[in-house]
PDB file of C-alpha atoms in Angstrom:
ATOM      1  CA  MET A   1      -0.188   0.250   0.027  1.00  0.00           C
ATOM      2  CA  ARG A   2       1.151   3.417  -1.073  1.00  0.00           C
ATOM      3  CA  ALA A   3       0.777   6.765   1.268  1.00  0.00           C
ATOM      4  CA  LEU A   4       2.606  10.069   0.503  1.00  0.00           C
ATOM      5  CA  ILE A   5       3.015  12.431   2.843  1.00  0.00           C
ATOM      6  CA  VAL A   6       2.981  15.983   2.179  1.00  0.00           C
ATOM      7  CA  VAL A   7       5.305  18.102   4.153  1.00  0.00           C
ATOM      8  CA  GLY A   8       5.233  22.185   3.137  1.00  0.00           C
ATOM      9  CA  GLU A   9       7.774  23.304   5.699  1.00  0.00           C
ATOM     10  CA  ARG A  10       7.740  26.929   4.452  1.00  0.00           C
ATOM     11  CA  THR A  11       5.100  28.819   7.277  1.00  0.00           C
ATOM     12  CA  THR A  12       4.514  31.253  10.204  1.00  0.00           C
ATOM     13  CA  ARG A  13       1.820  29.677  11.646  1.00  0.00           C
ATOM     14  CA  VAL A  14       4.087  27.929  14.055  1.00  0.00           C
ATOM     15  CA  ARG A  15       6.403  30.592  15.212  1.00  0.00           C
ATOM     16  CA  PRO A  16       8.560  31.008  16.896  1.00  0.00           C
ATOM     17  CA  TYR A  17       8.769  27.042  17.655  1.00  0.00           C
ATOM     18  CA  THR A  18       9.667  26.523  14.056  1.00  0.00           C
ATOM     19  CA  THR A  19      11.880  29.474  14.318  1.00  0.00           C
ATOM     20  CA  VAL A  20      15.242  26.445  14.779  1.00  0.00           C
ATOM     21  CA  ILE A  21      13.246  23.024  13.815  1.00  0.00           C
ATOM     22  CA  PRO A  22      10.828  22.360  10.386  1.00  0.00           C
ATOM     23  CA  LYS A  23       7.205  21.943  11.572  1.00  0.00           C
ATOM     24  CA  SER A  24       7.204  17.773  10.282  1.00  0.00           C
ATOM     25  CA  LEU A  25       9.940  17.939  13.507  1.00  0.00           C
ATOM     26  CA  LEU A  26       8.176  19.098  15.688  1.00  0.00           C
ATOM     27  CA  PRO A  27       8.390  17.068  19.012  1.00  0.00           C
ATOM     28  CA  VAL A  28       5.271  15.057  20.349  1.00  0.00           C
ATOM     29  CA  GLY A  29       6.553  13.292  23.674  1.00  0.00           C
ATOM     30  CA  ARG A  30       9.915  12.022  22.321  1.00  0.00           C
ATOM     31  CA  LYS A  31       9.675  11.996  18.705  1.00  0.00           C
ATOM     32  CA  PRO A  32       9.066  13.938  15.406  1.00  0.00           C
ATOM     33  CA  VAL A  33       4.896  14.346  14.445  1.00  0.00           C
ATOM     34  CA  ILE A  34       6.767  12.735  10.788  1.00  0.00           C
ATOM     35  CA  GLU A  35       7.686   9.327  12.621  1.00  0.00           C
ATOM     36  CA  ILE A  36       4.643   9.542  14.368  1.00  0.00           C
ATOM     37  CA  ILE A  37       3.249   9.257  11.089  1.00  0.00           C
ATOM     38  CA  VAL A  38       4.736   6.479   9.229  1.00  0.00           C
ATOM     39  CA  ASN A  39       4.794   4.598  12.172  1.00  0.00           C
ATOM     40  CA  GLN A  40       0.645   4.767  12.695  1.00  0.00           C
ATOM     41  CA  LEU A  41       1.112   4.335   8.501  1.00  0.00           C
ATOM     42  CA  LYS A  42       2.774   1.551   8.913  1.00  0.00           C
ATOM     43  CA  HIS A  43       1.034  -0.119  11.368  1.00  0.00           C
ATOM     44  CA  HIS A  44      -2.331  -0.038   9.071  1.00  0.00           C
ATOM     45  CA  GLY A  45      -0.652  -2.426   6.632  1.00  0.00           C
ATOM     46  CA  PHE A  46       1.581   0.555   4.506  1.00  0.00           C
ATOM     47  CA  THR A  47       4.541  -0.496   3.323  1.00  0.00           C
ATOM     48  CA  HIS A  48       5.697   2.517   0.926  1.00  0.00           C
ATOM     49  CA  ILE A  49       5.882   5.870   1.583  1.00  0.00           C
ATOM     50  CA  THR A  50       7.105   8.666  -0.171  1.00  0.00           C
ATOM     51  CA  ILE A  51       7.992  11.874   1.395  1.00  0.00           C
ATOM     52  CA  CYS A  52       7.232  15.341  -0.267  1.00  0.00           C
ATOM     53  CA  LEU A  53       9.002  18.011   0.976  1.00  0.00           C
ATOM     54  CA  GLY A  54      11.132  20.783   0.040  1.00  0.00           C
ATOM     55  CA  HIS A  55      12.842  23.891   2.930  1.00  0.00           C
ATOM     56  CA  SER A  56      15.012  21.366   5.050  1.00  0.00           C
ATOM     57  CA  ALA A  57      14.415  18.582   3.257  1.00  0.00           C
ATOM     58  CA  TYR A  58      17.740  17.302   4.364  1.00  0.00           C
ATOM     59  CA  LEU A  59      16.463  17.007   7.955  1.00  0.00           C
ATOM     60  CA  VAL A  60      13.629  14.674   7.631  1.00  0.00           C
ATOM     61  CA  GLN A  61      16.025  12.946   5.987  1.00  0.00           C
ATOM     62  CA  ARG A  62      18.273  12.738   8.301  1.00  0.00           C
ATOM     63  CA  VAL A  63      15.366  11.441  10.767  1.00  0.00           C
ATOM     64  CA  LEU A  64      13.799   8.553   8.654  1.00  0.00           C
ATOM     65  CA  GLY A  65      16.325   7.677   6.182  1.00  0.00           C
ATOM     66  CA  ASN A  66      14.880   4.846   3.776  1.00  0.00           C
ATOM     67  CA  GLY A  67      12.552   3.484   6.554  1.00  0.00           C
ATOM     68  CA  GLU A  68      14.876   0.052   6.627  1.00  0.00           C
ATOM     69  CA  LYS A  69      14.968   0.361  10.192  1.00  0.00           C
ATOM     70  CA  LEU A  70      11.050   1.169  10.627  1.00  0.00           C
ATOM     71  CA  GLY A  71      10.984  -2.204   8.098  1.00  0.00           C
ATOM     72  CA  LEU A  72       8.741   0.121   5.311  1.00  0.00           C
ATOM     73  CA  VAL A  73      10.345   1.429   2.139  1.00  0.00           C
ATOM     74  CA  VAL A  74      10.448   5.668   2.385  1.00  0.00           C
ATOM     75  CA  ASP A  75      11.673   7.279  -0.578  1.00  0.00           C
ATOM     76  CA  TYR A  76      11.680  11.158  -1.054  1.00  0.00           C
ATOM     77  CA  HIS A  77      10.180  14.006  -3.376  1.00  0.00           C
ATOM     78  CA  VAL A  78      12.773  17.108  -3.134  1.00  0.00           C
ATOM     79  CA  GLU A  79      11.239  20.556  -4.492  1.00  0.00           C
ATOM     80  CA  GLU A  80      13.815  22.644  -6.252  1.00  0.00           C
ATOM     81  CA  ILE A  81      11.752  25.381  -6.315  1.00  0.00           C
ATOM     82  CA  PRO A  82       8.251  26.073  -4.430  1.00  0.00           C
ATOM     83  CA  LEU A  83       5.734  23.916  -5.860  1.00  0.00           C
ATOM     84  CA  TRP A  84       1.072  23.390  -5.405  1.00  0.00           C
ATOM     85  CA  THR A  85       0.735  21.272  -2.901  1.00  0.00           C
ATOM     86  CA  HIS A  86      -0.681  18.487  -5.281  1.00  0.00           C
ATOM     87  CA  ASP A  87       2.424  19.063  -7.491  1.00  0.00           C
ATOM     88  CA  PRO A  88       4.276  16.238  -5.727  1.00  0.00           C
ATOM     89  CA  LEU A  89       1.653  14.173  -6.800  1.00  0.00           C
ATOM     90  CA  ALA A  90       1.656  15.232 -10.393  1.00  0.00           C
ATOM     91  CA  LEU A  91       5.185  14.251 -10.078  1.00  0.00           C
ATOM     92  CA  THR A  92       5.360  11.192  -8.047  1.00  0.00           C
ATOM     93  CA  LYS A  93       5.840   8.124 -10.277  1.00  0.00           C
ATOM     94  CA  ASP A  94       4.342   4.396 -10.169  1.00  0.00           C
ATOM     95  CA  ILE A  95       0.927   5.081  -8.151  1.00  0.00           C
ATOM     96  CA  ASP A  96      -0.933   2.914  -8.921  1.00  0.00           C
ATOM     97  CA  GLY A  97      -4.516   1.788  -7.610  1.00  0.00           C
ATOM     98  CA  THR A  98      -5.942   3.463  -4.245  1.00  0.00           C
ATOM     99  CA  PHE A  99      -3.589   5.466  -2.322  1.00  0.00           C
ATOM    100  CA  LEU A 100      -3.623   7.897   0.474  1.00  0.00           C
ATOM    101  CA  VAL A 101      -2.097  11.475   0.326  1.00  0.00           C
ATOM    102  CA  MET A 102      -1.914  13.940   3.814  1.00  0.00           C
ATOM    103  CA  ASN A 103      -0.498  16.284   5.111  1.00  0.00           C
ATOM    104  CA  GLY A 104       2.362  15.505   7.843  1.00  0.00           C
ATOM    105  CA  ASP A 105       1.500  18.141  10.233  1.00  0.00           C
ATOM    106  CA  ILE A 106      -1.326  16.413  11.864  1.00  0.00           C
ATOM    107  CA  LEU A 107      -1.806  14.231  14.980  1.00  0.00           C
ATOM    108  CA  SER A 108      -4.191  11.780  15.055  1.00  0.00           C
ATOM    109  CA  ASP A 109      -5.403   8.441  15.541  1.00  0.00           C
ATOM    110  CA  ILE A 110      -7.788   8.075  13.152  1.00  0.00           C
ATOM    111  CA  ASN A 111      -8.137   4.504  11.303  1.00  0.00           C
ATOM    112  CA  TYR A 112      -6.768   4.670   7.524  1.00  0.00           C
ATOM    113  CA  THR A 113      -7.670   0.934   7.433  1.00  0.00           C
ATOM    114  CA  GLU A 114     -11.770   2.342   7.790  1.00  0.00           C
ATOM    115  CA  MET A 115     -10.459   4.358   5.738  1.00  0.00           C
ATOM    116  CA  ILE A 116      -9.583   2.514   2.870  1.00  0.00           C
ATOM    117  CA  ARG A 117     -12.272  -0.411   2.994  1.00  0.00           C
ATOM    118  CA  PHE A 118     -14.941   2.330   3.491  1.00  0.00           C
ATOM    119  CA  HIS A 119     -13.536   4.114  -0.442  1.00  0.00           C
ATOM    120  CA  ARG A 120     -13.458   0.320  -1.845  1.00  0.00           C
ATOM    121  CA  GLU A 121     -16.864  -0.632  -0.796  1.00  0.00           C
ATOM    122  CA  GLN A 122     -18.553   2.764  -1.552  1.00  0.00           C
ATOM    123  CA  GLY A 123     -16.287   2.562  -5.288  1.00  0.00           C
ATOM    124  CA  ALA A 124     -15.124   5.965  -4.856  1.00  0.00           C
ATOM    125  CA  THR A 125     -12.817   8.086  -6.901  1.00  0.00           C
ATOM    126  CA  ALA A 126     -11.711  10.273  -3.597  1.00  0.00           C
ATOM    127  CA  THR A 127     -12.812   9.636  -0.288  1.00  0.00           C
ATOM    128  CA  VAL A 128     -11.986  13.102   2.338  1.00  0.00           C
ATOM    129  CA  ALA A 129     -11.484  12.770   6.064  1.00  0.00           C
ATOM    130  CA  PHE A 130     -13.584  15.280   8.148  1.00  0.00           C
ATOM    131  CA  PRO A 131     -13.300  14.584  11.964  1.00  0.00           C
ATOM    132  CA  ASN A 132     -16.860  15.289  13.377  1.00  0.00           C
ATOM    133  CA  ARG A 133     -16.534  18.824  15.155  1.00  0.00           C
ATOM    134  CA  VAL A 134     -17.542  19.984  11.890  1.00  0.00           C
ATOM    135  CA  PRO A 135     -20.857  20.705  11.040  1.00  0.00           C
ATOM    136  CA  GLU A 136     -23.209  18.138   8.823  1.00  0.00           C
ATOM    137  CA  ILE A 137     -23.230  19.039   5.617  1.00  0.00           C
ATOM    138  CA  ASP A 138     -26.070  21.150   4.552  1.00  0.00           C
ATOM    139  CA  SER A 139     -28.439  18.729   1.602  1.00  0.00           C
ATOM    140  CA  ARG A 140     -27.569  21.989  -0.304  1.00  0.00           C
ATOM    141  CA  PHE A 141     -24.405  20.583  -1.588  1.00  0.00           C
ATOM    142  CA  GLN A 142     -25.686  17.281  -1.659  1.00  0.00           C
ATOM    143  CA  ARG A 143     -26.547  16.022  -5.378  1.00  0.00           C
ATOM    144  CA  ARG A 144     -26.482  11.983  -6.701  1.00  0.00           C
ATOM    145  CA  GLY A 145     -24.836  11.302  -3.751  1.00  0.00           C
ATOM    146  CA  HIS A 146     -22.036  12.536  -4.120  1.00  0.00           C
ATOM    147  CA  VAL A 147     -21.008  14.768  -1.521  1.00  0.00           C
ATOM    148  CA  SER A 148     -19.659  18.163  -2.628  1.00  0.00           C
ATOM    149  CA  ALA A 149     -16.868  21.179  -1.818  1.00  0.00           C
ATOM    150  CA  GLY A 150     -18.863  23.054   0.728  1.00  0.00           C
ATOM    151  CA  PHE A 151     -20.031  23.340   3.898  1.00  0.00           C
ATOM    152  CA  GLY A 152     -22.212  26.184   4.443  1.00  0.00           C
ATOM    153  CA  ARG A 153     -20.085  29.128   5.080  1.00  0.00           C
ATOM    154  CA  ARG A 154     -18.539  27.979   8.463  1.00  0.00           C
ATOM    155  CA  TRP A 155     -16.538  25.077   5.863  1.00  0.00           C
ATOM    156  CA  THR A 156     -15.244  24.685   2.877  1.00  0.00           C
ATOM    157  CA  PHE A 157     -11.678  22.941   1.172  1.00  0.00           C
ATOM    158  CA  ASP A 158     -10.374  25.929   1.579  1.00  0.00           C
ATOM    159  CA  ASN A 159      -9.609  26.571   4.647  1.00  0.00           C
ATOM    160  CA  GLU A 160      -8.391  25.051   8.188  1.00  0.00           C
ATOM    161  CA  GLU A 161     -11.357  22.629   8.530  1.00  0.00           C
ATOM    162  CA  GLY A 162     -10.255  20.405   6.879  1.00  0.00           C
ATOM    163  CA  THR A 163      -8.104  17.340   8.266  1.00  0.00           C
ATOM    164  CA  GLY A 164      -6.009  17.234   5.163  1.00  0.00           C
ATOM    165  CA  ILE A 165      -6.354  13.203   5.019  1.00  0.00           C
ATOM    166  CA  TYR A 166      -7.272  12.177   1.433  1.00  0.00           C
ATOM    167  CA  VAL A 167      -7.786   8.445  -0.293  1.00  0.00           C
ATOM    168  CA  LEU A 168      -7.479   8.549  -4.310  1.00  0.00           C
ATOM    169  CA  ASP A 169      -7.895   6.297  -6.803  1.00  0.00           C
ATOM    170  CA  SER A 170      -4.870   7.067  -9.572  1.00  0.00           C
ATOM    171  CA  SER A 171      -7.419   8.130 -12.560  1.00  0.00           C
ATOM    172  CA  VAL A 172      -7.453  11.176 -10.464  1.00  0.00           C
ATOM    173  CA  LEU A 173      -3.928  12.015 -11.796  1.00  0.00           C
ATOM    174  CA  ALA A 174      -5.125  12.213 -15.185  1.00  0.00           C
ATOM    175  CA  TYR A 175      -6.688  15.041 -13.902  1.00  0.00           C
ATOM    176  CA  LEU A 176      -3.243  16.771 -12.618  1.00  0.00           C
ATOM    177  CA  VAL A 177      -1.835  17.585 -16.257  1.00  0.00           C
ATOM    178  CA  SER A 178      -4.143  19.726 -17.404  1.00  0.00           C
ATOM    179  CA  PHE A 179      -4.945  21.840 -13.811  1.00  0.00           C
ATOM    180  CA  PHE A 180      -1.093  22.177 -13.355  1.00  0.00           C
ATOM    181  CA  SER A 181      -1.915  24.833 -10.557  1.00  0.00           C
ATOM    182  CA  LEU A 182      -4.877  22.869  -8.980  1.00  0.00           C
ATOM    183  CA  ASP A 183      -4.471  22.360  -5.086  1.00  0.00           C
ATOM    184  CA  PHE A 184      -6.043  19.394  -3.107  1.00  0.00           C
ATOM    185  CA  PRO A 185      -9.395  21.300  -2.923  1.00  0.00           C
ATOM    186  CA  GLY A 186      -9.388  22.409  -6.285  1.00  0.00           C
ATOM    187  CA  LEU A 187      -8.621  19.056  -7.154  1.00  0.00           C
ATOM    188  CA  ILE A 188     -11.917  17.819  -5.632  1.00  0.00           C
ATOM    189  CA  ARG A 189     -13.740  20.279  -7.125  1.00  0.00           C
ATOM    190  CA  THR A 190     -12.617  18.850 -10.378  1.00  0.00           C
ATOM    191  CA  LEU A 191     -13.529  15.846  -9.444  1.00  0.00           C
ATOM    192  CA  ILE A 192     -16.589  16.627  -8.360  1.00  0.00           C
ATOM    193  CA  GLY A 193     -17.893  18.498 -11.238  1.00  0.00           C
ATOM    194  CA  SER A 194     -16.455  15.731 -13.981  1.00  0.00           C
ATOM    195  CA  ARG A 195     -19.235  13.507 -11.940  1.00  0.00           C
ATOM    196  CA  LYS A 196     -16.952  11.558 -10.247  1.00  0.00           C
ATOM    197  CA  LYS A 197     -17.570   9.891  -6.912  1.00  0.00           C
ATOM    198  CA  VAL A 198     -16.205  12.016  -3.843  1.00  0.00           C
ATOM    199  CA  ILE A 199     -17.615  10.966  -0.584  1.00  0.00           C
ATOM    200  CA  PRO A 200     -16.832  11.757   2.880  1.00  0.00           C
ATOM    201  CA  PHE A 201     -15.380  10.126   5.288  1.00  0.00           C
ATOM    202  CA  ARG A 202     -16.163  10.944   9.079  1.00  0.00           C
ATOM    203  CA  PHE A 203     -14.137   9.693  12.557  1.00  0.00           C
ATOM    204  CA  SER A 204     -14.428  10.702  16.140  1.00  0.00           C
ATOM    205  CA  GLY A 205     -11.413  11.318  18.571  1.00  0.00           C
ATOM    206  CA  ILE A 206      -8.249  13.243  18.114  1.00  0.00           C
ATOM    207  CA  TRP A 207      -7.272  15.320  14.836  1.00  0.00           C
ATOM    208  CA  TYR A 208      -4.861  18.457  15.511  1.00  0.00           C
ATOM    209  CA  ASP A 209      -2.995  20.375  13.028  1.00  0.00           C
ATOM    210  CA  LEU A 210       0.657  20.875  14.257  1.00  0.00           C
ATOM    211  CA  GLY A 211       0.982  22.928  11.958  1.00  0.00           C
ATOM    212  CA  LEU A 212      -1.258  25.566  13.955  1.00  0.00           C
ATOM    213  CA  ALA A 213       0.634  27.707  17.126  1.00  0.00           C
ATOM    214  CA  GLU A 214      -3.075  27.046  19.062  1.00  0.00           C
ATOM    215  CA  ASP A 215      -3.618  23.370  18.422  1.00  0.00           C
ATOM    216  CA  PHE A 216       0.961  22.587  19.160  1.00  0.00           C
ATOM    217  CA  ARG A 217       0.293  24.577  22.294  1.00  0.00           C
ATOM    218  CA  PHE A 218      -2.391  22.612  23.270  1.00  0.00           C
ATOM    219  CA  VAL A 219      -0.878  19.011  22.284  1.00  0.00           C
ATOM    220  CA  GLN A 220       1.776  19.236  24.149  1.00  0.00           C
ATOM    221  CA  ASP A 221      -0.327  20.762  26.849  1.00  0.00           C
ATOM    222  CA  HIS A 222      -2.478  17.402  27.426  1.00  0.00           C
ATOM    223  CA  PHE A 223      -0.209  15.478  25.702  1.00  0.00           C
ATOM    224  CA  ASN A 224      -1.015  12.390  28.796  1.00  0.00           C
ATOM    225  CA  ARG A 225      -4.720  12.632  26.889  1.00  0.00           C
ATOM    226  CA  PHE A 226      -3.181  11.324  24.010  1.00  0.00           C
ATOM    227  CA  LYS A 227      -0.694   8.013  24.742  1.00  0.00           C
ATOM    228  CA  LYS A 228      -3.159   5.588  24.489  1.00  0.00           C
ATOM    229  CA  SER A 229      -5.303   6.224  21.639  1.00  0.00           C
ATOM    230  CA  ILE A 230      -1.869   7.140  19.696  1.00  0.00           C
ATOM    231  CA  PRO A 231       1.136   4.590  21.126  1.00  0.00           C
ATOM    232  CA  TRP A 232       3.450   5.605  18.638  1.00  0.00           C
ATOM    233  CA  LEU A 233       4.041   8.883  20.870  1.00  0.00           C
ATOM    234  CA  THR A 234       5.998   7.370  23.542  1.00  0.00           C
TER     235      THR A 234
END
């Protein structure tokens, strides 16, 4: 099983924490968040993980290496110039079948096995994870069982409420050639506009965006609350 982790390192949202350390290496407990994510993915059956990154790439590579110590394959797509969030996906080779894409600064106990199973059972082209703290989908944005790219005024794919976790079919790669400036929300809208099946995967539990200073502080202040649900922290 293949997963892509997209690490966008240049940010001011987590300063002063990222003045020295890139945000994917911010510590949660004894480990950097990127290592926690990789271990979670391994637990759920992923064997090949591609890290897409640019700024401070060598630091992440020093931590994870080629994945041999973790018992899986880890390789890298290193951006020479800053790209849109989907561009590493378009440039990554040998993607086939169902795969997962996620941001590299997420702390969550989401069950990736269940999400993959749900995606396949529903015959979806794209499945987008939503935490249950997001309001229910407004019926105006539903059509033919497919979920549109909006939750009314409070939520759209363009703001911080999304989880940044997607399960995709490799057929979506065809949509990246003609739309080189697409971000992931734009890709989802394009799929919906092309009448592809895009569905939500709802989950209850832990989800924090460590790219936000307030979420990072909260996780540090309440670390003991997460150790049982996310055993890879220690």
